[in-house]
mmCIF file of C-alpha atoms in Angstrom:
data_model
loop_
_atom_site.group_PDB
_atom_site.id
_atom_site.type_symbol
_atom_site.label_atom_id
_atom_site.label_comp_id
_atom_site.label_asym_id
_atom_site.label_seq_id
_atom_site.Cartn_x
_atom_site.Cartn_y
_atom_site.Cartn_z
ATOM 1 C CA UNK A 1342 53.724 31.997 -33.920
ATOM 2 C CA UNK A 1343 50.552 31.225 -31.988
ATOM 3 C CA UNK A 1344 50.608 28.044 -29.925
ATOM 4 C CA UNK A 1345 48.017 25.336 -30.260
ATOM 5 C CA UNK A 1346 45.913 24.301 -27.283
ATOM 6 C CA UNK A 1347 47.850 21.047 -26.995
ATOM 7 C CA UNK A 1348 51.198 22.864 -26.998
ATOM 8 C CA UNK A 1349 49.973 25.138 -24.238
ATOM 9 C CA UNK A 1350 48.789 22.105 -22.271
ATOM 10 C CA UNK A 1351 52.154 20.422 -22.812
ATOM 11 C CA UNK A 1352 54.048 23.472 -21.566
ATOM 12 C CA UNK A 1353 51.890 23.608 -18.441
ATOM 13 C CA UNK A 1354 52.255 19.869 -17.843
ATOM 14 C CA UNK A 1355 56.035 19.958 -18.123
ATOM 15 C CA UNK A 1356 56.076 22.486 -15.300
ATOM 16 C CA UNK A 1357 54.251 19.914 -13.148
ATOM 17 C CA UNK A 1358 57.493 18.031 -12.533
ATOM 18 C CA UNK A 1359 58.894 20.879 -10.459
ATOM 19 C CA UNK A 1360 55.542 21.508 -8.806
ATOM 20 C CA UNK A 1361 55.178 17.845 -7.861
ATOM 21 C CA UNK A 1362 58.634 17.782 -6.301
ATOM 22 C CA UNK A 1363 57.717 20.773 -4.158
ATOM 23 C CA UNK A 1364 54.347 19.269 -3.249
ATOM 24 C CA UNK A 1365 55.955 15.958 -2.360
ATOM 25 C CA UNK A 1366 58.446 17.594 -0.035
ATOM 26 C CA UNK A 1367 55.767 19.771 1.533
ATOM 27 C CA UNK A 1368 53.416 16.838 2.001
ATOM 28 C CA UNK A 1369 56.149 14.790 3.670
ATOM 29 C CA UNK A 1370 57.022 17.626 6.013
ATOM 30 C CA UNK A 1371 53.387 18.301 6.850
ATOM 31 C CA UNK A 1372 52.697 14.601 7.379
ATOM 32 C CA UNK A 1373 55.589 14.393 9.831
ATOM 33 C CA UNK A 1374 54.355 17.485 11.625
ATOM 34 C CA UNK A 1375 50.823 16.088 11.681
ATOM 35 C CA UNK A 1376 52.131 12.866 13.188
ATOM 36 C CA UNK A 1377 54.086 14.754 15.840
ATOM 37 C CA UNK A 1378 51.085 16.880 16.682
ATOM 38 C CA UNK A 1379 48.935 13.774 16.849
ATOM 39 C CA UNK A 1380 51.155 12.373 19.558
ATOM 40 C CA UNK A 1381 50.060 15.129 21.896
ATOM 41 C CA UNK A 1382 46.581 15.958 20.558
ATOM 42 C CA UNK A 1383 43.295 14.191 21.150
ATOM 43 C CA UNK A 1384 42.268 14.189 17.481
ATOM 44 C CA UNK A 1385 40.715 11.053 16.035
ATOM 45 C CA UNK A 1386 42.826 9.001 13.688
ATOM 46 C CA UNK A 1387 41.892 7.029 10.582
ATOM 47 C CA UNK A 1388 44.116 4.419 8.958
ATOM 48 C CA UNK A 1389 43.997 3.405 5.329
ATOM 49 C CA UNK A 1390 45.948 1.391 2.782
ATOM 50 C CA UNK A 1391 45.912 0.639 -0.907
ATOM 51 C CA UNK A 1392 46.382 2.397 -4.236
ATOM 52 C CA UNK A 1393 49.777 3.894 -5.034
ATOM 53 C CA UNK A 1394 48.084 5.719 -7.930
ATOM 54 C CA UNK A 1395 46.054 7.931 -5.590
ATOM 55 C CA UNK A 1396 48.807 8.210 -2.956
ATOM 56 C CA UNK A 1397 50.055 11.682 -4.056
ATOM 57 C CA UNK A 1398 46.535 13.060 -3.669
ATOM 58 C CA UNK A 1399 45.956 11.315 -0.340
ATOM 59 C CA UNK A 1400 49.250 12.835 0.848
ATOM 60 C CA UNK A 1401 47.802 16.266 0.130
ATOM 61 C CA UNK A 1402 44.568 15.375 1.906
ATOM 62 C CA UNK A 1403 46.549 14.076 4.878
ATOM 63 C CA UNK A 1404 48.391 17.373 5.072
ATOM 64 C CA UNK A 1405 45.308 19.596 4.811
ATOM 65 C CA UNK A 1406 42.485 17.707 6.519
ATOM 66 C CA UNK A 1407 42.220 18.972 10.088
ATOM 67 C CA UNK A 1408 39.379 16.992 11.659
ATOM 68 C CA UNK A 1409 41.392 13.780 12.099
ATOM 69 C CA UNK A 1410 44.864 12.378 11.565
ATOM 70 C CA UNK A 1411 44.973 10.294 8.371
ATOM 71 C CA UNK A 1412 47.591 7.542 8.225
ATOM 72 C CA UNK A 1413 47.808 5.993 4.757
ATOM 73 C CA UNK A 1414 50.060 3.222 3.429
ATOM 74 C CA UNK A 1415 50.519 3.037 -0.347
ATOM 75 C CA UNK A 1416 50.746 -0.745 -0.696
ATOM 76 C CA UNK A 1417 48.790 -1.262 -3.930
ATOM 77 C CA UNK A 1418 45.098 -1.677 -4.639
ATOM 78 C CA UNK A 1419 45.060 -5.445 -4.151
ATOM 79 C CA UNK A 1420 46.730 -5.226 -0.753
ATOM 80 C CA UNK A 1421 44.432 -2.367 0.228
ATOM 81 C CA UNK A 1422 41.333 -4.437 -0.543
ATOM 82 C CA UNK A 1423 42.805 -7.346 1.423
ATOM 83 C CA UNK A 1424 43.530 -5.136 4.444
ATOM 84 C CA UNK A 1425 40.082 -3.551 4.609
ATOM 85 C CA UNK A 1426 38.550 -7.012 4.158
ATOM 86 C CA UNK A 1427 40.559 -8.176 7.170
ATOM 87 C CA UNK A 1428 39.635 -4.947 9.044
ATOM 88 C CA UNK A 1429 43.277 -4.168 9.790
ATOM 89 C CA UNK A 1430 42.653 -0.633 8.457
ATOM 90 C CA UNK A 1431 39.668 1.710 8.492
ATOM 91 C CA UNK A 1432 39.548 2.157 4.720
ATOM 92 C CA UNK A 1433 41.052 0.704 1.582
ATOM 93 C CA UNK A 1434 41.759 2.452 -1.716
ATOM 94 C CA UNK A 1435 41.650 0.909 -5.169
ATOM 95 C CA UNK A 1436 41.851 2.052 -8.773
ATOM 96 C CA UNK A 1437 39.824 -0.980 -9.814
ATOM 97 C CA UNK A 1438 36.183 -1.571 -8.916
ATOM 98 C CA UNK A 1439 35.809 -4.605 -6.694
ATOM 99 C CA UNK A 1440 34.719 -7.961 -8.071
ATOM 100 C CA UNK A 1441 31.773 -9.940 -6.693
ATOM 101 C CA UNK A 1442 34.182 -12.211 -4.843
ATOM 102 C CA UNK A 1443 35.959 -9.228 -3.301
ATOM 103 C CA UNK A 1444 32.669 -7.710 -2.178
ATOM 104 C CA UNK A 1445 31.744 -11.038 -0.594
ATOM 105 C CA UNK A 1446 35.103 -11.318 1.175
ATOM 106 C CA UNK A 1447 34.837 -7.742 2.431
ATOM 107 C CA UNK A 1448 31.626 -8.563 4.386
ATOM 108 C CA UNK A 1449 29.482 -5.500 3.917
ATOM 109 C CA UNK A 1450 31.773 -2.984 2.221
ATOM 110 C CA UNK A 1451 30.923 -0.251 -0.255
ATOM 111 C CA UNK A 1452 33.141 1.428 -2.847
ATOM 112 C CA UNK A 1453 32.953 5.184 -3.234
ATOM 113 C CA UNK A 1454 34.502 7.071 -6.179
ATOM 114 C CA UNK A 1455 36.651 9.888 -4.823
ATOM 115 C CA UNK A 1456 39.208 10.841 -7.481
ATOM 116 C CA UNK A 1457 39.648 11.022 -11.264
ATOM 117 C CA UNK A 1458 42.916 10.954 -13.199
ATOM 118 C CA UNK A 1459 44.694 9.116 -16.006
ATOM 119 C CA UNK A 1460 47.243 6.396 -16.652
ATOM 120 C CA UNK A 1461 50.152 7.575 -18.782
ATOM 121 C CA UNK A 1462 52.478 5.566 -21.007
ATOM 122 C CA UNK A 1463 56.047 6.780 -20.383
ATOM 123 C CA UNK A 1464 58.971 5.326 -22.324
ATOM 124 C CA UNK A 1465 62.761 5.372 -22.321
ATOM 125 C CA UNK A 1466 63.731 5.187 -25.999
ATOM 126 C CA UNK A 1467 67.209 6.307 -27.049
ATOM 127 C CA UNK A 1468 67.135 9.588 -28.960
ATOM 128 C CA UNK A 1469 63.340 9.907 -28.942
ATOM 129 C CA UNK A 1470 61.739 12.940 -27.328
ATOM 130 C CA UNK A 1471 58.343 13.750 -25.909
ATOM 131 C CA UNK A 1472 55.055 12.668 -27.501
ATOM 132 C CA UNK A 1473 55.857 9.476 -29.415
ATOM 133 C CA UNK A 1474 52.641 8.376 -31.111
ATOM 134 C CA UNK A 1475 51.159 5.004 -30.173
ATOM 135 C CA UNK A 1476 47.864 3.247 -30.733
ATOM 136 C CA UNK A 1477 45.976 0.842 -28.491
ATOM 137 C CA UNK A 1478 46.589 -2.148 -30.774
ATOM 138 C CA UNK A 1479 50.325 -1.341 -30.938
ATOM 139 C CA UNK A 1480 50.561 -1.147 -27.149
ATOM 140 C CA UNK A 1481 48.663 -4.444 -26.865
ATOM 141 C CA UNK A 1482 51.050 -6.080 -29.352
ATOM 142 C CA UNK A 1483 54.033 -4.763 -27.389
ATOM 143 C CA UNK A 1484 52.734 -6.335 -24.185
ATOM 144 C CA UNK A 1485 51.767 -9.526 -26.046
ATOM 145 C CA UNK A 1486 55.345 -9.802 -27.305
ATOM 146 C CA UNK A 1487 54.479 -9.368 -30.993
ATOM 147 C CA UNK A 1488 56.252 -6.020 -31.414
ATOM 148 C CA UNK A 1489 59.818 -6.337 -30.162
ATOM 149 C CA UNK A 1490 61.771 -3.369 -31.616
ATOM 150 C CA UNK A 1491 61.184 0.373 -31.408
ATOM 151 C CA UNK A 1492 61.774 0.722 -35.154
ATOM 152 C CA UNK A 1493 59.028 -1.774 -35.947
ATOM 153 C CA UNK A 1494 57.252 -0.751 -39.153
ATOM 154 C CA UNK A 1495 53.938 -0.285 -37.324
ATOM 155 C CA UNK A 1496 55.454 2.298 -34.967
ATOM 156 C CA UNK A 1497 57.402 3.981 -37.781
ATOM 157 C CA UNK A 1498 54.277 4.319 -39.901
ATOM 158 C CA UNK A 1499 52.629 6.709 -37.422
ATOM 159 C CA UNK A 1500 55.796 8.564 -36.416
ATOM 160 C CA UNK A 1501 57.034 10.102 -39.661
ATOM 161 C CA UNK A 1502 60.306 11.958 -39.239
ATOM 162 C CA UNK A 1503 61.141 10.360 -35.871
ATOM 163 C CA UNK A 1504 64.499 8.554 -35.819
ATOM 164 C CA UNK A 1505 63.421 5.357 -34.099
ATOM 165 C CA UNK A 1506 66.331 3.156 -32.983
ATOM 166 C CA UNK A 1507 66.778 -0.561 -33.573
ATOM 167 C CA UNK A 1508 66.380 -0.996 -29.811
ATOM 168 C CA UNK A 1509 64.697 -3.848 -27.964
ATOM 169 C CA UNK A 1510 61.382 -2.950 -26.364
ATOM 170 C CA UNK A 1511 61.188 -3.867 -22.685
ATOM 171 C CA UNK A 1512 57.586 -3.865 -21.401
ATOM 172 C CA UNK A 1513 57.454 -3.060 -17.678
ATOM 173 C CA UNK A 1514 54.404 -3.999 -15.624
ATOM 174 C CA UNK A 1515 53.173 -3.971 -12.037
ATOM 175 C CA UNK A 1516 54.104 -7.206 -10.257
ATOM 176 C CA UNK A 1517 51.763 -6.525 -7.328
ATOM 177 C CA UNK A 1518 47.967 -6.395 -7.292
ATOM 178 C CA UNK A 1519 47.296 -3.062 -8.933
ATOM 179 C CA UNK A 1520 44.279 -0.990 -9.888
ATOM 180 C CA UNK A 1521 46.480 0.726 -12.469
ATOM 181 C CA UNK A 1522 47.009 -2.693 -14.068
ATOM 182 C CA UNK A 1523 43.230 -3.069 -14.102
ATOM 183 C CA UNK A 1524 42.793 0.295 -15.842
ATOM 184 C CA UNK A 1525 45.527 -0.530 -18.364
ATOM 185 C CA UNK A 1526 44.260 -4.029 -19.164
ATOM 186 C CA UNK A 1527 40.643 -2.827 -19.258
ATOM 187 C CA UNK A 1528 41.759 -0.429 -21.992
ATOM 188 C CA UNK A 1529 43.728 -3.117 -23.851
ATOM 189 C CA UNK A 1530 40.690 -5.409 -23.682
ATOM 190 C CA UNK A 1531 38.668 -2.671 -25.408
ATOM 191 C CA UNK A 1532 41.140 -2.186 -28.269
ATOM 192 C CA UNK A 1533 42.520 -5.703 -28.829
ATOM 193 C CA UNK A 1534 40.434 -8.860 -29.243
ATOM 194 C CA UNK A 1535 43.536 -11.000 -28.788
ATOM 195 C CA UNK A 1536 44.330 -9.298 -25.487
ATOM 196 C CA UNK A 1537 40.724 -9.647 -24.311
ATOM 197 C CA UNK A 1538 40.608 -13.350 -25.191
ATOM 198 C CA UNK A 1539 44.086 -14.353 -23.986
ATOM 199 C CA UNK A 1540 44.765 -12.080 -21.009
ATOM 200 C CA UNK A 1541 41.715 -9.995 -20.153
ATOM 201 C CA UNK A 1542 41.471 -7.336 -17.487
ATOM 202 C CA UNK A 1543 42.468 -7.622 -13.851
ATOM 203 C CA UNK A 1544 44.524 -6.226 -11.013
ATOM 204 C CA UNK A 1545 47.245 -8.859 -11.424
ATOM 205 C CA UNK A 1546 47.079 -10.132 -15.021
ATOM 206 C CA UNK A 1547 49.454 -12.747 -16.392
ATOM 207 C CA UNK A 1548 51.614 -10.550 -18.612
ATOM 208 C CA UNK A 1549 53.263 -12.855 -21.185
ATOM 209 C CA UNK A 1550 56.428 -10.742 -21.623
ATOM 210 C CA UNK A 1551 58.365 -8.045 -19.835
ATOM 211 C CA UNK A 1552 59.658 -7.343 -16.343
ATOM 212 C CA UNK A 1553 57.713 -6.514 -13.198
ATOM 213 C CA UNK A 1554 58.139 -3.988 -10.411
ATOM 214 C CA UNK A 1555 56.109 -3.176 -7.307
ATOM 215 C CA UNK A 1556 54.082 0.009 -7.013
ATOM 216 C CA UNK A 1557 53.904 3.154 -9.110
ATOM 217 C CA UNK A 1558 57.279 4.284 -7.805
ATOM 218 C CA UNK A 1559 58.731 0.860 -8.616
ATOM 219 C CA UNK A 1560 57.759 0.826 -12.299
ATOM 220 C CA UNK A 1561 58.766 4.479 -12.640
ATOM 221 C CA UNK A 1562 62.205 3.713 -11.189
ATOM 222 C CA UNK A 1563 62.552 0.589 -13.345
ATOM 223 C CA UNK A 1564 61.801 2.619 -16.463
ATOM 224 C CA UNK A 1565 64.532 5.102 -15.614
ATOM 225 C CA UNK A 1566 67.132 2.333 -15.484
ATOM 226 C CA UNK A 1567 65.887 0.371 -18.504
ATOM 227 C CA UNK A 1568 66.872 1.536 -22.014
ATOM 228 C CA UNK A 1569 64.062 0.672 -24.408
ATOM 229 C CA UNK A 1570 61.548 0.423 -21.595
ATOM 230 C CA UNK A 1571 57.866 1.322 -21.653
ATOM 231 C CA UNK A 1572 55.424 1.202 -18.767
ATOM 232 C CA UNK A 1573 52.059 2.397 -17.537
ATOM 233 C CA UNK A 1574 51.800 4.600 -14.466
ATOM 234 C CA UNK A 1575 49.593 7.346 -13.100
ATOM 235 C CA UNK A 1576 50.379 10.591 -14.800
ATOM 236 C CA UNK A 1577 51.565 12.291 -11.575
ATOM 237 C CA UNK A 1578 54.471 9.854 -11.252
ATOM 238 C CA UNK A 1579 55.403 10.274 -14.923
ATOM 239 C CA UNK A 1580 55.529 14.059 -14.632
ATOM 240 C CA UNK A 1581 57.319 13.916 -11.287
ATOM 241 C CA UNK A 1582 60.086 11.853 -12.892
ATOM 242 C CA UNK A 1583 60.118 14.044 -16.038
ATOM 243 C CA UNK A 1584 59.598 11.049 -18.310
ATOM 244 C CA UNK A 1585 58.679 11.254 -21.961
ATOM 245 C CA UNK A 1586 55.002 10.365 -22.323
ATOM 246 C CA UNK A 1587 53.301 8.863 -25.375
ATOM 247 C CA UNK A 1588 50.468 10.398 -27.332
ATOM 248 C CA UNK A 1589 47.771 7.746 -27.508
ATOM 249 C CA UNK A 1590 45.332 7.565 -30.412
ATOM 250 C CA UNK A 1591 41.688 7.847 -29.406
ATOM 251 C CA UNK A 1592 38.635 6.566 -31.268
ATOM 252 C CA UNK A 1593 38.343 9.885 -33.094
ATOM 253 C CA UNK A 1594 41.756 9.159 -34.647
ATOM 254 C CA UNK A 1595 43.610 11.895 -32.772
ATOM 255 C CA UNK A 1596 46.853 11.343 -30.883
ATOM 256 C CA UNK A 1597 46.329 12.753 -27.394
ATOM 257 C CA UNK A 1598 48.492 13.466 -24.353
ATOM 258 C CA UNK A 1599 47.090 13.205 -20.801
ATOM 259 C CA UNK A 1600 46.419 16.871 -20.002
ATOM 260 C CA UNK A 1601 43.866 18.853 -18.035
ATOM 261 C CA UNK A 1602 41.934 19.457 -21.231
ATOM 262 C CA UNK A 1603 41.972 15.850 -22.474
ATOM 263 C CA UNK A 1604 40.930 14.498 -19.062
ATOM 264 C CA UNK A 1605 38.213 17.092 -18.542
ATOM 265 C CA UNK A 1606 36.353 16.230 -21.739
ATOM 266 C CA UNK A 1607 36.323 12.559 -20.721
ATOM 267 C CA UNK A 1608 35.013 13.299 -17.216
ATOM 268 C CA UNK A 1609 32.165 15.272 -18.782
ATOM 269 C CA UNK A 1610 30.922 12.110 -20.521
ATOM 270 C CA UNK A 1611 29.803 10.669 -17.174
ATOM 271 C CA UNK A 1612 26.069 11.377 -16.974
ATOM 272 C CA UNK A 1613 25.048 8.626 -14.573
ATOM 273 C CA UNK A 1614 26.650 6.371 -11.996
ATOM 274 C CA UNK A 1615 25.722 2.675 -12.083
ATOM 275 C CA UNK A 1616 24.620 0.783 -9.014
ATOM 276 C CA UNK A 1617 27.674 -0.113 -6.979
ATOM 277 C CA UNK A 1618 29.588 2.937 -8.294
ATOM 278 C CA UNK A 1619 31.710 0.953 -10.780
ATOM 279 C CA UNK A 1620 32.470 3.528 -13.494
ATOM 280 C CA UNK A 1621 34.618 2.813 -16.565
ATOM 281 C CA UNK A 1622 35.643 5.638 -18.915
ATOM 282 C CA UNK A 1623 38.385 3.967 -20.980
ATOM 283 C CA UNK A 1624 38.299 4.274 -24.775
ATOM 284 C CA UNK A 1625 35.535 6.912 -24.944
ATOM 285 C CA UNK A 1626 33.455 7.242 -28.140
ATOM 286 C CA UNK A 1627 34.771 9.093 -31.182
ATOM 287 C CA UNK A 1628 32.459 12.003 -30.420
ATOM 288 C CA UNK A 1629 34.907 12.862 -27.609
ATOM 289 C CA UNK A 1630 37.375 14.245 -30.154
ATOM 290 C CA UNK A 1631 40.025 15.507 -27.765
ATOM 291 C CA UNK A 1632 39.637 12.923 -25.008
ATOM 292 C CA UNK A 1633 42.544 10.906 -23.639
ATOM 293 C CA UNK A 1634 41.549 7.223 -23.871
ATOM 294 C CA UNK A 1635 43.155 5.905 -20.681
ATOM 295 C CA UNK A 1636 41.398 7.703 -17.815
ATOM 296 C CA UNK A 1637 40.121 6.210 -14.585
ATOM 297 C CA UNK A 1638 38.257 6.845 -11.386
ATOM 298 C CA UNK A 1639 39.669 5.587 -8.112
ATOM 299 C CA UNK A 1640 37.676 4.410 -5.108
ATOM 300 C CA UNK A 1641 37.751 4.380 -1.316
ATOM 301 C CA UNK A 1642 36.445 1.144 0.199
ATOM 302 C CA UNK A 1643 34.806 1.162 3.613
ATOM 303 C CA UNK A 1644 32.572 -1.097 5.721
ATOM 304 C CA UNK A 1645 28.958 0.037 6.014
ATOM 305 C CA UNK A 1646 29.071 -0.750 9.722
ATOM 306 C CA UNK A 1647 32.158 0.462 11.538
ATOM 307 C CA UNK A 1648 33.071 2.142 14.799
ATOM 308 C CA UNK A 1649 34.806 4.841 12.744
ATOM 309 C CA UNK A 1650 31.678 5.675 10.713
ATOM 310 C CA UNK A 1651 31.436 9.326 11.897
ATOM 311 C CA UNK A 1652 35.104 10.009 11.181
ATOM 312 C CA UNK A 1653 35.018 8.245 7.816
ATOM 313 C CA UNK A 1654 31.859 10.030 6.708
ATOM 314 C CA UNK A 1655 33.373 13.399 7.565
ATOM 315 C CA UNK A 1656 36.668 12.650 5.801
ATOM 316 C CA UNK A 1657 35.143 11.152 2.643
ATOM 317 C CA UNK A 1658 32.595 13.946 2.266
ATOM 318 C CA UNK A 1659 35.431 16.466 2.625
ATOM 319 C CA UNK A 1660 37.589 14.558 0.113
ATOM 320 C CA UNK A 1661 34.920 14.531 -2.615
ATOM 321 C CA UNK A 1662 34.162 18.248 -2.156
ATOM 322 C CA UNK A 1663 36.792 20.610 -0.712
ATOM 323 C CA UNK A 1664 39.524 17.996 -1.012
ATOM 324 C CA UNK A 1665 39.207 17.971 -4.808
ATOM 325 C CA UNK A 1666 40.914 21.357 -4.978
ATOM 326 C CA UNK A 1667 44.242 19.792 -4.001
ATOM 327 C CA UNK A 1668 44.294 17.474 -7.015
ATOM 328 C CA UNK A 1669 44.779 19.880 -9.902
ATOM 329 C CA UNK A 1670 48.602 20.231 -9.655
ATOM 330 C CA UNK A 1671 48.779 16.421 -9.648
ATOM 331 C CA UNK A 1672 46.424 16.075 -12.647
ATOM 332 C CA UNK A 1673 43.641 14.716 -10.461
ATOM 333 C CA UNK A 1674 40.619 16.586 -11.758
ATOM 334 C CA UNK A 1675 37.452 17.328 -9.767
ATOM 335 C CA UNK A 1676 35.008 14.452 -10.042
ATOM 336 C CA UNK A 1677 31.760 15.307 -11.891
ATOM 337 C CA UNK A 1678 28.784 16.528 -9.863
ATOM 338 C CA UNK A 1679 26.799 13.365 -10.603
ATOM 339 C CA UNK A 1680 29.670 11.346 -9.120
ATOM 340 C CA UNK A 1681 29.879 13.610 -6.068
ATOM 341 C CA UNK A 1682 26.159 13.025 -5.512
ATOM 342 C CA UNK A 1683 26.599 9.248 -5.775
ATOM 343 C CA UNK A 1684 29.600 9.349 -3.436
ATOM 344 C CA UNK A 1685 27.705 11.311 -0.781
ATOM 345 C CA UNK A 1686 24.678 9.033 -1.104
ATOM 346 C CA UNK A 1687 26.820 5.961 -0.525
ATOM 347 C CA UNK A 1688 28.771 7.586 2.311
ATOM 348 C CA UNK A 1689 25.502 8.376 4.077
ATOM 349 C CA UNK A 1690 24.950 4.621 4.512
ATOM 350 C CA UNK A 1691 27.852 4.278 6.936
ATOM 351 C CA UNK A 1692 26.878 3.724 10.555
ATOM 352 C CA UNK A 1693 28.259 2.420 13.824
#
C-alpha cells in the first residue's frame, strides 16, 4: 500500500529521536574540545545566553563555527534579554520579539531573526498513541481549566475510534520567562477570544491551571513523569524524548503534525519583514492547506554599538547562511531569503 505524504513525514520524524541523541552527544563532545582548544588558542570568544528552544541549534553552531569560540547558556528567553540588557553577555537569544519596554531597557539593541522552527504539543495519555487530534480552542480550554479529562466529549468528537481514558489532564507550562510561552500564548490568543481577553500573550503569562517547570528540558522531563500531562515545547525536544505529539487543526480544517513539509509551507508565506524584524506566523490562513499552525522564528539580540561588533557580525552572518544547514535534523528549517536579507541588513548596523 502506498504511503501518504504525512505518513512518510511521520516515519522520517520518528527517526529524528535517534539522530538527535547522536547530535547531542557529538555537540557536547565538540563543545568540550572547542573549550579545551580555546584555552590554548588565541581565537576570539563570544558569550551568549537565552532561549532553550534554539539551544540545540546553537550547540551545532558552536561545534562547527571556527572563527571564534561561542559560549552559550540556555537560560530562557527572558533571562537572555535581561543579560544582554545588562551587558553581561555579548548576545541574547529569544523566541519572542522584544517589547517596547525591553527595547528601551536594552539601550540600543536590535533583534535579528536567525532560525525558524515549531512548537509541538506532546502528551502523556495512558493507552493513546501518536497523533492525537486537537484544536486550538480545545487546547485553550485545557489551559483555562475548562476541559479537565482526556475523555471529554469535545476531544472524543474529533478522535473517533481512539480509546480515551477517564484520566485527569495536567497542563504543564514554562515557569520561567520563555519565548516558547510567547509563541504558544500568541497562538492561543489567535484561536480563543477568552484566552486573549483573560490571559493574552507573553513570555511569562499567568496560567490559571497546571504545573510549571523551567526550560524546554524541564517541561519535557515533567511530562515524562506526569500521567495525563500535556505541554508545549520545541519540536526538537519532543522528538529527542520520543514523546507522542498531537496533530493540531489548522484554519483549513486539516489536522497537521509538525514536519518538514508542514513547516516549509508556512515559512513560504513570509513575503516581507516588518520594521524591527518582529515576524509572527502562527495560525496561518486557510489557503496554507498543509501548514502547521504553531510555527515561530527565533531571534538573536545584540547591541548596535559593541566592542565585539566584528566578531558578532561574522558569526550572525554565518549563522543565517551556512549555519542554516545544521538545523534540518533538528527540524530548524532554513529561514526564507527575504528574512536572510533583513537579518544581514540589520547585522550591518553593528559597529564598535
